[in-house]
Amino acid sequence: MEKYKISDSQLVSLYKNGNEEAFEQLLTRHKSRVFTTIYLIVKDNYVAEDLLQETFVKVVRTIKEGRYNEEGKFLPWLMRIAHNMAIDYFRKEKRYPTIIMEDGSHVFTTLEFSEDSIESKQVRQDTHAKLRELIQELPESQKEVLMMRHYMEMSFQEIAENTGVSINTALGRMRYALINLRKKMKQFNIAYDQNIYPK
Amino acid sequence: MTKTFTQNDVIRYVYHETSAKETKEIEKALLCDAKLEEIYKEVLSMKADLNKAKKVPSDKVINSILNYSKSLNLPSNK
């Protein structure tokens, strides 16, 4: 977990007192984590952006209406809203979305890769997009644990409680997820290099 | 004597879920167990890749959220 000078809880307090900059900091701090979690469930960039917006609208309303529970932690609460939004989307749609390939053109525009060549930027974007695609292809139980631990920052204990398995099972699923991804990324990188630099 | 650790222990270590005592023991074991060290490096590298693969939402949607927040003036229970 990243360490910040001002905690989420302090920012929420400031926001409750009308400090909009505190909310901006909270949003900046967590936007990628929330967006990635939603995206990995719905697999569609536009739907993910809509749901990201709905998630934060709920956050804003709950805090401004004074209904935010001070005892809970902000991040798990935020991630729970995002996760539920994405799952509800499935239920409403009653379908599993088709996989949409990304062109990656605007995804990384806010990141700074100023010293990189266009080619290395493209390689990096392709690699990241491929990794997200591979996460979506993982068996559901592995994908669930990986998302919960890595992007939602739940502990293995919390994951075990939420998914009704032992900690060892949760850890085992995480291990297989990481091993599978590593193996597939290695294969992808070899194939990618051969495509870009044919012998 | 160095304690034996499993791959699951390494994952807990990488995700900062080991106790202070376990952390010290794992770090000691990593120095003398090449296989464990290899697993550690693989998991660490995968963790870094997963971080880099995070998606960034567009500025448009972020601005829209910020504007919504600014426009909403509700009485809060301070």
Tab-separated table of C-alpha atoms in Angstrom:
chain	number	residue	atom	x	y	z
A	1	MET	CA	0.000	0.000	0.000
A	2	GLU	CA	1.338	3.413	-0.931
A	3	LYS	CA	2.029	5.839	1.911
A	4	TYR	CA	0.726	9.363	1.641
A	5	LYS	CA	1.410	12.475	3.708
A	6	ILE	CA	-2.296	13.027	4.234
A	7	SER	CA	-4.375	9.928	4.858
A	8	ASP	CA	-7.607	9.158	3.027
A	9	SER	CA	-9.464	9.617	6.270
A	10	GLN	CA	-8.050	13.140	6.724
A	11	LEU	CA	-8.950	14.017	3.141
A	12	VAL	CA	-12.505	12.780	3.662
A	13	SER	CA	-12.795	14.992	6.764
A	14	LEU	CA	-11.543	18.005	4.827
A	15	TYR	CA	-13.956	17.230	2.013
A	16	LYS	CA	-16.858	16.977	4.439
A	17	ASN	CA	-15.973	20.500	5.507
A	18	GLY	CA	-16.272	21.753	1.967
A	19	ASN	CA	-12.674	21.396	0.743
A	20	GLU	CA	-13.042	20.374	-2.905
A	21	GLU	CA	-9.281	20.059	-3.351
A	22	ALA	CA	-9.315	17.225	-0.842
A	23	PHE	CA	-11.785	15.384	-3.040
A	24	GLU	CA	-9.609	16.039	-6.077
A	25	GLN	CA	-6.694	14.440	-4.238
A	26	LEU	CA	-8.767	11.409	-3.312
A	27	LEU	CA	-9.908	11.054	-6.905
A	28	THR	CA	-6.390	11.435	-8.306
A	29	ARG	CA	-5.046	8.965	-5.763
A	30	HIS	CA	-7.512	6.195	-6.514
A	31	LYS	CA	-8.859	6.768	-10.035
A	32	SER	CA	-6.591	4.243	-11.791
A	33	ARG	CA	-7.145	1.510	-9.241
A	34	VAL	CA	-10.927	1.928	-9.405
A	35	PHE	CA	-10.977	2.257	-13.183
A	36	THR	CA	-8.800	-0.824	-13.710
A	37	THR	CA	-10.943	-2.921	-11.373
A	38	ILE	CA	-14.129	-1.934	-13.195
A	39	TYR	CA	-12.522	-2.388	-16.594
A	40	LEU	CA	-11.316	-5.899	-15.773
A	41	ILE	CA	-14.907	-6.860	-14.994
A	42	VAL	CA	-16.805	-5.116	-17.800
A	43	LYS	CA	-14.050	-5.277	-20.448
A	44	ASP	CA	-15.249	-2.126	-22.177
A	45	ASN	CA	-13.541	1.232	-21.873
A	46	TYR	CA	-16.664	3.361	-22.326
A	47	VAL	CA	-18.789	1.344	-19.925
A	48	ALA	CA	-15.912	1.403	-17.420
A	49	GLU	CA	-15.758	5.211	-17.607
A	50	ASP	CA	-19.524	5.461	-17.070
A	51	LEU	CA	-19.325	3.180	-14.059
A	52	LEU	CA	-16.314	5.066	-12.690
A	53	GLN	CA	-18.397	8.213	-12.843
A	54	GLU	CA	-21.368	6.526	-11.154
A	55	THR	CA	-19.071	5.194	-8.442
A	56	PHE	CA	-17.728	8.632	-7.585
A	57	VAL	CA	-21.163	10.242	-7.831
A	58	LYS	CA	-22.243	7.813	-5.122
A	59	VAL	CA	-19.131	8.639	-3.079
A	60	VAL	CA	-19.779	12.382	-3.405
A	61	ARG	CA	-23.448	12.087	-2.446
A	62	THR	CA	-22.789	9.768	0.491
A	63	ILE	CA	-20.114	12.032	1.962
A	64	LYS	CA	-21.921	15.305	1.277
A	65	GLU	CA	-25.175	13.940	2.700
A	66	GLY	CA	-23.302	12.975	5.862
A	67	ARG	CA	-23.970	9.256	5.438
A	68	TYR	CA	-20.321	8.180	5.254
A	69	ASN	CA	-19.380	5.798	8.031
A	70	GLU	CA	-16.265	7.151	9.723
A	71	GLU	CA	-15.377	3.821	11.244
A	72	GLY	CA	-14.817	2.076	7.938
A	73	LYS	CA	-11.783	2.625	5.767
A	74	PHE	CA	-12.246	4.761	2.681
A	75	LEU	CA	-10.459	2.607	0.094
A	76	PRO	CA	-12.227	-0.716	0.834
A	77	TRP	CA	-15.539	1.155	0.855
A	78	LEU	CA	-14.765	2.854	-2.466
A	79	MET	CA	-13.625	-0.402	-4.058
A	80	ARG	CA	-16.731	-2.196	-2.827
A	81	ILE	CA	-18.954	0.409	-4.508
A	82	ALA	CA	-16.968	0.114	-7.755
A	83	HIS	CA	-17.027	-3.680	-7.673
A	84	ASN	CA	-20.777	-3.757	-6.993
A	85	MET	CA	-21.432	-1.254	-9.788
A	86	ALA	CA	-19.561	-3.459	-12.248
A	87	ILE	CA	-21.302	-6.635	-11.094
A	88	ASP	CA	-24.722	-4.911	-11.206
A	89	TYR	CA	-23.981	-3.875	-14.760
A	90	PHE	CA	-23.655	-7.549	-15.667
A	91	ARG	CA	-26.881	-8.419	-13.912
A	92	LYS	CA	-28.808	-5.646	-15.647
A	93	GLU	CA	-27.365	-6.528	-19.010
A	94	LYS	CA	-27.810	-10.260	-18.345
A	95	ARG	CA	-24.918	-11.012	-20.566
A	96	TYR	CA	-21.189	-11.349	-20.559
A	97	PRO	CA	-19.672	-8.636	-22.698
A	98	THR	CA	-17.597	-9.498	-25.690
A	99	ILE	CA	-13.887	-8.807	-25.455
A	100	ILE	CA	-13.082	-5.522	-27.076
A	101	MET	CA	-9.531	-5.140	-28.297
A	102	GLU	CA	-7.887	-1.913	-27.315
A	103	ASP	CA	-6.007	0.389	-29.608
A	104	GLY	CA	-4.381	1.945	-26.542
A	105	SER	CA	-4.358	5.323	-28.245
A	106	HIS	CA	-5.668	7.431	-25.412
A	107	VAL	CA	-5.240	5.154	-22.436
A	108	PHE	CA	-1.787	6.263	-21.431
A	109	THR	CA	-1.964	9.853	-22.531
A	110	THR	CA	-1.757	11.116	-18.988
A	111	LEU	CA	1.400	9.195	-18.219
A	112	GLU	CA	4.735	10.756	-18.893
A	113	PHE	CA	6.967	8.839	-21.247
A	114	SER	CA	8.571	11.919	-22.729
A	115	GLU	CA	12.025	10.419	-23.077
A	116	ASP	CA	10.815	7.319	-24.871
A	117	SER	CA	10.730	6.791	-28.568
A	118	ILE	CA	7.381	6.298	-30.282
A	119	GLU	CA	8.300	2.686	-30.829
A	120	SER	CA	9.090	1.933	-27.190
A	121	LYS	CA	5.870	3.684	-26.149
A	122	GLN	CA	3.933	1.458	-28.501
A	123	VAL	CA	5.670	-1.672	-27.214
A	124	ARG	CA	4.837	-0.698	-23.657
A	125	GLN	CA	1.210	0.051	-24.470
A	126	ASP	CA	0.845	-3.237	-26.304
A	127	THR	CA	2.413	-5.102	-23.378
A	128	HIS	CA	0.117	-3.490	-20.817
A	129	ALA	CA	-2.962	-4.059	-22.940
A	130	LYS	CA	-1.943	-7.688	-23.421
A	131	LEU	CA	-1.507	-8.150	-19.692
A	132	ARG	CA	-5.009	-6.810	-19.036
A	133	GLU	CA	-6.339	-9.138	-21.718
A	134	LEU	CA	-4.571	-12.078	-20.074
A	135	ILE	CA	-5.998	-11.172	-16.664
A	136	GLN	CA	-9.462	-11.352	-18.195
A	137	GLU	CA	-8.684	-14.787	-19.578
A	138	LEU	CA	-7.709	-16.220	-16.179
A	139	PRO	CA	-10.070	-18.741	-14.555
A	140	GLU	CA	-12.706	-16.742	-12.655
A	141	SER	CA	-11.491	-17.828	-9.197
A	142	GLN	CA	-7.905	-16.727	-9.957
A	143	LYS	CA	-8.983	-13.469	-11.553
A	144	GLU	CA	-11.176	-12.666	-8.565
A	145	VAL	CA	-8.362	-13.119	-6.030
A	146	LEU	CA	-5.870	-11.222	-8.184
A	147	MET	CA	-8.230	-8.261	-8.558
A	148	MET	CA	-9.176	-8.243	-4.906
A	149	ARG	CA	-5.582	-8.416	-3.672
A	150	HIS	CA	-3.768	-6.342	-6.219
A	151	TYR	CA	-6.211	-3.659	-7.329
A	152	MET	CA	-8.749	-3.604	-4.505
A	153	GLU	CA	-5.990	-3.998	-1.874
A	154	MET	CA	-7.921	-6.480	0.253
A	155	SER	CA	-5.840	-8.706	2.515
A	156	PHE	CA	-5.755	-12.467	1.895
A	157	GLN	CA	-7.719	-12.842	5.129
A	158	GLU	CA	-10.458	-10.507	3.821
A	159	ILE	CA	-10.475	-12.273	0.451
A	160	ALA	CA	-10.857	-15.644	2.169
A	161	GLU	CA	-13.799	-14.324	4.205
A	162	ASN	CA	-15.448	-12.724	1.174
A	163	THR	CA	-15.094	-15.701	-1.119
A	164	GLY	CA	-15.746	-18.427	1.446
A	165	VAL	CA	-12.401	-20.226	1.086
A	166	SER	CA	-9.386	-20.699	3.352
A	167	ILE	CA	-6.464	-18.289	3.285
A	168	ASN	CA	-4.302	-21.024	1.797
A	169	THR	CA	-6.763	-21.524	-1.054
A	170	ALA	CA	-6.846	-17.776	-1.699
A	171	LEU	CA	-3.039	-17.700	-1.679
A	172	GLY	CA	-2.885	-20.728	-3.966
A	173	ARG	CA	-5.215	-19.045	-6.445
A	174	MET	CA	-3.104	-15.905	-6.363
A	175	ARG	CA	0.020	-17.985	-6.928
A	176	TYR	CA	-1.483	-19.744	-9.957
A	177	ALA	CA	-2.752	-16.433	-11.328
A	178	LEU	CA	0.712	-14.864	-11.088
A	179	ILE	CA	2.466	-17.941	-12.509
A	180	ASN	CA	-0.020	-18.177	-15.400
A	181	LEU	CA	0.325	-14.512	-16.232
A	182	ARG	CA	4.113	-14.635	-16.074
A	183	LYS	CA	4.235	-17.657	-18.359
A	184	LYS	CA	1.829	-16.151	-20.882
A	185	MET	CA	3.557	-12.787	-20.850
A	186	LYS	CA	6.870	-14.491	-21.614
A	187	GLN	CA	5.257	-16.265	-24.583
A	188	PHE	CA	3.688	-13.004	-25.727
A	189	ASN	CA	6.979	-11.124	-25.513
A	190	ILE	CA	8.776	-13.770	-27.579
A	191	ALA	CA	6.021	-13.766	-30.228
A	192	TYR	CA	5.897	-9.964	-30.175
A	193	ASP	CA	9.633	-9.601	-30.673
A	194	GLN	CA	9.534	-12.030	-33.579
A	195	ASN	CA	6.744	-10.000	-35.206
A	196	ILE	CA	8.470	-6.671	-34.773
A	197	TYR	CA	11.970	-7.875	-35.536
A	198	PRO	CA	11.533	-10.789	-37.974
A	199	LYS	CA	14.676	-12.737	-38.709
B	1	MET	CA	18.922	-22.959	11.238
B	2	THR	CA	17.031	-21.312	8.371
B	3	LYS	CA	13.299	-21.965	8.318
B	4	THR	CA	11.707	-23.396	5.165
B	5	PHE	CA	9.208	-21.210	3.356
B	6	THR	CA	6.640	-21.971	0.670
B	7	GLN	CA	5.693	-20.038	-2.468
B	8	ASN	CA	2.567	-18.853	-0.629
B	9	ASP	CA	4.788	-17.361	2.071
B	10	VAL	CA	6.736	-15.494	-0.602
B	11	ILE	CA	3.490	-14.071	-1.996
B	12	ARG	CA	2.449	-12.918	1.478
B	13	TYR	CA	5.891	-11.349	1.876
B	14	VAL	CA	5.711	-9.512	-1.453
B	15	TYR	CA	2.252	-8.209	-0.527
B	16	HIS	CA	3.490	-7.121	2.938
B	17	GLU	CA	1.362	-9.587	4.855
B	18	THR	CA	4.064	-11.249	6.924
B	19	SER	CA	4.741	-10.416	10.550
B	20	ALA	CA	7.966	-8.610	11.461
B	21	LYS	CA	9.455	-11.910	12.646
B	22	GLU	CA	8.440	-13.798	9.485
B	23	THR	CA	9.755	-10.966	7.322
B	24	LYS	CA	13.193	-11.236	8.894
B	25	GLU	CA	13.198	-15.027	8.524
B	26	ILE	CA	12.087	-14.907	4.890
B	27	GLU	CA	14.733	-12.329	4.064
B	28	LYS	CA	17.313	-14.603	5.632
B	29	ALA	CA	16.002	-17.616	3.698
B	30	LEU	CA	16.068	-15.655	0.417
B	31	LEU	CA	19.800	-15.198	0.825
B	32	CYS	CA	20.555	-18.900	0.934
B	33	ASP	CA	17.767	-20.488	-1.117
B	34	ALA	CA	18.237	-19.802	-4.829
B	35	LYS	CA	14.899	-21.326	-5.818
B	36	LEU	CA	13.012	-19.248	-3.282
B	37	GLU	CA	14.857	-16.170	-4.481
B	38	GLU	CA	13.893	-16.951	-8.059
B	39	ILE	CA	10.207	-17.236	-7.088
B	40	TYR	CA	10.501	-13.992	-5.161
B	41	LYS	CA	11.940	-12.165	-8.176
B	42	GLU	CA	9.230	-13.563	-10.461
B	43	VAL	CA	6.406	-12.538	-8.115
B	44	LEU	CA	7.941	-9.116	-7.543
B	45	SER	CA	8.349	-8.553	-11.255
B	46	MET	CA	4.761	-9.643	-11.949
B	47	LYS	CA	3.525	-7.322	-9.228
B	48	ALA	CA	5.359	-4.414	-10.860
B	49	ASP	CA	3.885	-5.333	-14.266
B	50	LEU	CA	0.382	-5.398	-12.778
B	51	ASN	CA	0.945	-1.908	-11.395
B	52	LYS	CA	2.077	-0.637	-14.769
B	53	ALA	CA	-0.936	-2.213	-16.459
B	54	LYS	CA	-3.350	-0.026	-14.508
B	55	LYS	CA	-5.617	1.915	-16.807
B	56	VAL	CA	-5.990	5.657	-16.581
B	57	PRO	CA	-9.454	7.131	-17.179
B	58	SER	CA	-9.789	10.079	-19.542
B	59	ASP	CA	-9.424	13.659	-18.288
B	60	LYS	CA	-12.950	14.267	-19.538
B	61	VAL	CA	-14.513	11.827	-17.099
B	62	ILE	CA	-12.344	13.046	-14.213
B	63	ASN	CA	-13.322	16.676	-14.876
B	64	SER	CA	-16.948	15.680	-15.079
B	65	ILE	CA	-16.735	14.029	-11.618
B	66	LEU	CA	-14.988	17.070	-10.147
B	67	ASN	CA	-17.587	19.415	-11.626
B	68	TYR	CA	-20.387	17.264	-10.248
B	69	SER	CA	-18.878	17.457	-6.783
B	70	LYS	CA	-18.479	21.256	-6.973
B	71	SER	CA	-22.030	21.693	-8.177
B	72	LEU	CA	-23.568	19.622	-5.404
B	73	ASN	CA	-24.260	21.622	-2.302
B	74	LEU	CA	-26.037	19.456	0.177
B	75	PRO	CA	-26.400	20.039	3.897
B	76	SER	CA	-23.966	17.600	5.490
B	77	ASN	CA	-23.968	16.247	9.026
B	78	LYS	CA	-20.666	17.703	10.097
